[in-house]
PDB file of C-alpha atoms in Angstrom:
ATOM      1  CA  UNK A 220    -109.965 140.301 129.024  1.00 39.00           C
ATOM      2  CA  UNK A 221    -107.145 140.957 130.837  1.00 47.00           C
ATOM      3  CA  UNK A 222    -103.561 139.902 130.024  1.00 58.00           C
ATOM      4  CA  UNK A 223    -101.046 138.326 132.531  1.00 74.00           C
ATOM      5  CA  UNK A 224     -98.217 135.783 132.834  1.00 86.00           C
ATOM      6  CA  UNK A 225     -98.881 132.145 132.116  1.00 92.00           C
ATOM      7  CA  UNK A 226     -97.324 130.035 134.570  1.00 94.00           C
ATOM      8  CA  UNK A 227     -97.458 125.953 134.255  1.00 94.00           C
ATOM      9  CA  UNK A 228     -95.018 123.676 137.295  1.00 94.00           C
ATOM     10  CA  UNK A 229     -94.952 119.946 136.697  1.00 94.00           C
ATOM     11  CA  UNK A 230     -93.367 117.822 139.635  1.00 93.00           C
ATOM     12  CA  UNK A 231     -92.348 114.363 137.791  1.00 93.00           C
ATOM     13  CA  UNK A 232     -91.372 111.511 140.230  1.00 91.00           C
ATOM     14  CA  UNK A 233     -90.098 108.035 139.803  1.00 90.00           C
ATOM     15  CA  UNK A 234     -91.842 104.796 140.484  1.00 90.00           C
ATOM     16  CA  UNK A 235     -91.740 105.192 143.953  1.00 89.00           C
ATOM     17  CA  UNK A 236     -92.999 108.188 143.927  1.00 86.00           C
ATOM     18  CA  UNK A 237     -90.188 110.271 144.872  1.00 89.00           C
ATOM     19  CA  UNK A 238     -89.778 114.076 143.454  1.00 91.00           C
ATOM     20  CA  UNK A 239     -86.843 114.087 140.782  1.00 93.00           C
ATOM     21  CA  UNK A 240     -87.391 116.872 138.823  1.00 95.00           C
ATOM     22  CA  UNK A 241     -89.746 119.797 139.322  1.00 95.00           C
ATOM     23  CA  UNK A 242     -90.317 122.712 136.071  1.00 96.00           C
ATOM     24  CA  UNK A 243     -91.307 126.054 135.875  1.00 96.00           C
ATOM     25  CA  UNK A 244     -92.861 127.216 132.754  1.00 96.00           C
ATOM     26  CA  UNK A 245     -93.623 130.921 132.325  1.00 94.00           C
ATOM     27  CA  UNK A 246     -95.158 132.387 128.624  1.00 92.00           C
ATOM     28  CA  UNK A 247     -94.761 135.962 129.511  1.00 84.00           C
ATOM     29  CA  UNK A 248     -96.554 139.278 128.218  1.00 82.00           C
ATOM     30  CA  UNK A 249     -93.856 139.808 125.129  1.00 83.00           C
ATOM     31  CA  UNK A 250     -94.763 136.503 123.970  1.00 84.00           C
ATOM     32  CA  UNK A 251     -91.683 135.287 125.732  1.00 89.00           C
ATOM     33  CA  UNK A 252     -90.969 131.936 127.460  1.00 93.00           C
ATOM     34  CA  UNK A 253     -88.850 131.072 130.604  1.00 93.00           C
ATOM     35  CA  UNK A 254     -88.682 128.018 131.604  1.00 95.00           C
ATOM     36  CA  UNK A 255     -86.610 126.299 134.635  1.00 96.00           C
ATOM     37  CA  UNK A 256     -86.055 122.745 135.712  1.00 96.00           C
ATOM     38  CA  UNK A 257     -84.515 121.670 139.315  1.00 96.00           C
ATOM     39  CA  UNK A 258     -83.962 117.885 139.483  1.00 94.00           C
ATOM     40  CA  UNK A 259     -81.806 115.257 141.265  1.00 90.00           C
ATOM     41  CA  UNK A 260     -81.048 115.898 145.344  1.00 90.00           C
ATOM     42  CA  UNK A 261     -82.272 119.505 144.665  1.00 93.00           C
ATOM     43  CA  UNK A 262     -85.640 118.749 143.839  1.00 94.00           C
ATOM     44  CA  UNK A 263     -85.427 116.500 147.039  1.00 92.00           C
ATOM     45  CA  UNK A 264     -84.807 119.571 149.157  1.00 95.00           C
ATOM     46  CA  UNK A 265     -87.209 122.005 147.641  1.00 95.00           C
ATOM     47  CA  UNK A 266     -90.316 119.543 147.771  1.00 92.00           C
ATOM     48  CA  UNK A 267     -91.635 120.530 150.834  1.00 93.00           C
ATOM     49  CA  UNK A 268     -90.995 124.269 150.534  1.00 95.00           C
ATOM     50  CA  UNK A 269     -92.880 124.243 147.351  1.00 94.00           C
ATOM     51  CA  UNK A 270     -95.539 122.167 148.515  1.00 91.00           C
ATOM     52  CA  UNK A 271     -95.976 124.853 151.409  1.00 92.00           C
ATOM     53  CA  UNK A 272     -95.771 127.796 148.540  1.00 92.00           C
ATOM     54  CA  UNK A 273     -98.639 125.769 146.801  1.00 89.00           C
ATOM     55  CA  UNK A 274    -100.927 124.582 149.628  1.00 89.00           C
ATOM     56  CA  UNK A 275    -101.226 128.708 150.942  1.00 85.00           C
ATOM     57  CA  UNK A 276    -102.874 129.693 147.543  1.00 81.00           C
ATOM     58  CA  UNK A 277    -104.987 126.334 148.271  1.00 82.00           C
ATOM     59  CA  UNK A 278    -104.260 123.959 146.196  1.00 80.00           C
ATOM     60  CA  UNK A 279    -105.291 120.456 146.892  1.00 75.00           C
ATOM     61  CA  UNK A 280    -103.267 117.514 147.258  1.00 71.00           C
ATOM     62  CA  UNK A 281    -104.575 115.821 144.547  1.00 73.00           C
ATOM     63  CA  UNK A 282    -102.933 118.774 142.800  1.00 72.00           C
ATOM     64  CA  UNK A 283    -100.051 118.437 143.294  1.00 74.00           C
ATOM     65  CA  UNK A 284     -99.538 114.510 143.292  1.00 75.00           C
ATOM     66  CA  UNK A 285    -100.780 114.704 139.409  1.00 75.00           C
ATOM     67  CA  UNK A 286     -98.233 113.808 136.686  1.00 81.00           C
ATOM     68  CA  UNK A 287     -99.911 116.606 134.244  1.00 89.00           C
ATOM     69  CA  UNK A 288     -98.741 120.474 134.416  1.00 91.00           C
ATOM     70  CA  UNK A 289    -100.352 122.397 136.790  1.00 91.00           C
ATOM     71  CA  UNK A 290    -101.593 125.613 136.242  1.00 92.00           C
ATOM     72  CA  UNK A 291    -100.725 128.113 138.351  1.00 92.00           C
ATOM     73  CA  UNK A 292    -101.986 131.850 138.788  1.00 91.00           C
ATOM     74  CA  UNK A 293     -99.087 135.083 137.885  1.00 92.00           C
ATOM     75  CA  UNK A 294     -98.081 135.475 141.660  1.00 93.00           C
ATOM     76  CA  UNK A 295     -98.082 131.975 142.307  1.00 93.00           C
ATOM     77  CA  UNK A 296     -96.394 131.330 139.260  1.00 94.00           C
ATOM     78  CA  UNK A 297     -93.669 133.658 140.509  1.00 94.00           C
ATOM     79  CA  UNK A 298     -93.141 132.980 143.844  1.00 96.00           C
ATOM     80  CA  UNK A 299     -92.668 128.799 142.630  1.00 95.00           C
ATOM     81  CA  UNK A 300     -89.967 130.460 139.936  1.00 95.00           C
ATOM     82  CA  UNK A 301     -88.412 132.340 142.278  1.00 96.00           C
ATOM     83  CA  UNK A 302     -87.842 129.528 144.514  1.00 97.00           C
ATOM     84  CA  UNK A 303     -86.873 127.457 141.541  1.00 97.00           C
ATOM     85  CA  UNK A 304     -84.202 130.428 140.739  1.00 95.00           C
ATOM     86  CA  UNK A 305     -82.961 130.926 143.968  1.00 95.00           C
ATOM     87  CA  UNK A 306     -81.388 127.263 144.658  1.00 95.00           C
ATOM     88  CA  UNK A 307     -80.827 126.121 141.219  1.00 93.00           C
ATOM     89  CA  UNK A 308     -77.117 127.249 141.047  1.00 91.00           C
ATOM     90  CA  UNK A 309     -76.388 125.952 144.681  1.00 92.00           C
ATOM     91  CA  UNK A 310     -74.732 122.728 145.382  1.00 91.00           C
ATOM     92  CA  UNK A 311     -74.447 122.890 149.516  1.00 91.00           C
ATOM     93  CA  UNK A 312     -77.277 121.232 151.218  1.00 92.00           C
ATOM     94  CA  UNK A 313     -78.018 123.326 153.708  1.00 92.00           C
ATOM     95  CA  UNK A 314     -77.748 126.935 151.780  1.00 92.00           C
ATOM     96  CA  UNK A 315     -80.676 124.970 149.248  1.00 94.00           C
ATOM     97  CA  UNK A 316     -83.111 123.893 152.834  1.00 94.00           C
ATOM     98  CA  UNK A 317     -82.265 127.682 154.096  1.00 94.00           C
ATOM     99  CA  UNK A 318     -83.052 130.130 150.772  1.00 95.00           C
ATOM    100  CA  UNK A 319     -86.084 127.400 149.859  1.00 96.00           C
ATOM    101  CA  UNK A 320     -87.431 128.082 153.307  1.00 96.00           C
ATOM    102  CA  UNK A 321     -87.045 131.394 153.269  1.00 96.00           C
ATOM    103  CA  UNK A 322     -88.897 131.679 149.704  1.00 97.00           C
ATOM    104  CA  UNK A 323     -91.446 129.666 150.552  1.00 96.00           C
ATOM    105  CA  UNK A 324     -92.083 131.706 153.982  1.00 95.00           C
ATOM    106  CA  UNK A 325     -92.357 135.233 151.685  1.00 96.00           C
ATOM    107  CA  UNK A 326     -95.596 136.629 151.379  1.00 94.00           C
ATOM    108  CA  UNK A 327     -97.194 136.809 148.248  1.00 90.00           C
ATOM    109  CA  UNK A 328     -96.184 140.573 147.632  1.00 94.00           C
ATOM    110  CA  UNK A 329     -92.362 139.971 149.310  1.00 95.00           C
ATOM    111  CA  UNK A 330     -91.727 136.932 146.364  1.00 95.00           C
ATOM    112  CA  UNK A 331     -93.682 139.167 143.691  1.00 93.00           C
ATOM    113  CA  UNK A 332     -91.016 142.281 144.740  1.00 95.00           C
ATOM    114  CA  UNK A 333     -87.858 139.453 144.668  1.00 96.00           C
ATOM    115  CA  UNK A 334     -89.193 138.072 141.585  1.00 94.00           C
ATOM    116  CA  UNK A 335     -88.929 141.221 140.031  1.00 93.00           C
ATOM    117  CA  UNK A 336     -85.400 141.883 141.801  1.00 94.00           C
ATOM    118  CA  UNK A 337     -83.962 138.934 140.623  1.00 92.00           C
ATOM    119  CA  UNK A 338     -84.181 139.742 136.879  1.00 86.00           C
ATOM    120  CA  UNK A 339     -81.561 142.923 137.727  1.00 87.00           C
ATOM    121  CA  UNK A 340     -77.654 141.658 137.830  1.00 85.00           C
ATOM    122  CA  UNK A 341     -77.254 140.734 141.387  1.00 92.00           C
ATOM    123  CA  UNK A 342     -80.978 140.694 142.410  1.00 92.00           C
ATOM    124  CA  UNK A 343     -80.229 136.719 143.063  1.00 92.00           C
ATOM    125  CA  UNK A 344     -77.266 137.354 145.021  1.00 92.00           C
ATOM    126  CA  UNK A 345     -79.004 140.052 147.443  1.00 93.00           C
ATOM    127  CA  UNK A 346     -81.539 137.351 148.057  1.00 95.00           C
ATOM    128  CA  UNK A 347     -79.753 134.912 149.211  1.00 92.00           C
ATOM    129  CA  UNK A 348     -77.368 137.198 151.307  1.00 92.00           C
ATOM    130  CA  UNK A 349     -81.075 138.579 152.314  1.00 92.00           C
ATOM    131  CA  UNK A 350     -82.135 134.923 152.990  1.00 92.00           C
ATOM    132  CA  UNK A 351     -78.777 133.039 154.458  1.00 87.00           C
ATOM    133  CA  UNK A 352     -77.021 136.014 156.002  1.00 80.00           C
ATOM    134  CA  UNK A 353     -74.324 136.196 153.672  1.00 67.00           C
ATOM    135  CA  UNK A 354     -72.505 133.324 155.663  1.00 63.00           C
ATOM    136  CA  UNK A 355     -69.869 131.542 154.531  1.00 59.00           C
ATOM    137  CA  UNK A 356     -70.014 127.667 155.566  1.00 55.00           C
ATOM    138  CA  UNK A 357     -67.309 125.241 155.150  1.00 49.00           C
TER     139      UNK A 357
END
């Protein structure tokens, strides 16, 4: 049997069926948990650059309109947490479309490489600098 990171999203929507929160559950091999939510306008933005993350490793549609946790494999898991991690903290619009899109374009080896980067000090920063250009918009 082998061991690996356990990785759950759920994408909860209101009665419309509009995305206003999306989690990130990860049980790792310590016996750890991490766990990150992005909701509100932010879980707007992110929708579709998820939704492209989890249509390349194939899933469904019917996936990902469910209201239970989906399971996700390790580098799945991480590239969806990375993205998560990446735009939580920012509040600008168009620096949360540009570093999701940029996540969500990564292959599967470039997110597993940031994921690991981001756990370092500034490993979150350098992304986005990677991902936006460092630019400073007013």
């Amino acid at each position: 049997m082998s061991r690996a990171e356990l990785y759950t999203c759920l994408i909860t929507r209101d009665e419309d069926g509009r995305i206003v929160a999306v989690d990130v559950d990860a049980d790792d091999l310590d016996g750890g948990h991490r766990a990150i939510r992005v909701n509100g306008g932010r879980a707007t933005h992110i929708a579709a650059p998820l939704q492209e993350v989890l249509r390349s490793a194939g899933l469904r549609g019917r996936e990902w309109a469910t209201r239970k946790p989906i399971e996700l494999d390790p580098m799945l898991g991480a590239h969806a947490e990375l993205l998560l991690r990446a735009v939580k903290p920012l509040r600008r619009t168009d620096r949360i479309i540009d570093i999701a899109e940029g996540v969500a374009s990564m292959s599967k080896e470039e997110a597993a490489y940031w994921h690991a980067q981001v756990q370092n000090r500034h490993g979150l920063k350098a992304l986005r600098i990677l991902l936006d250009g460092g630019k400073r918009r007013k």
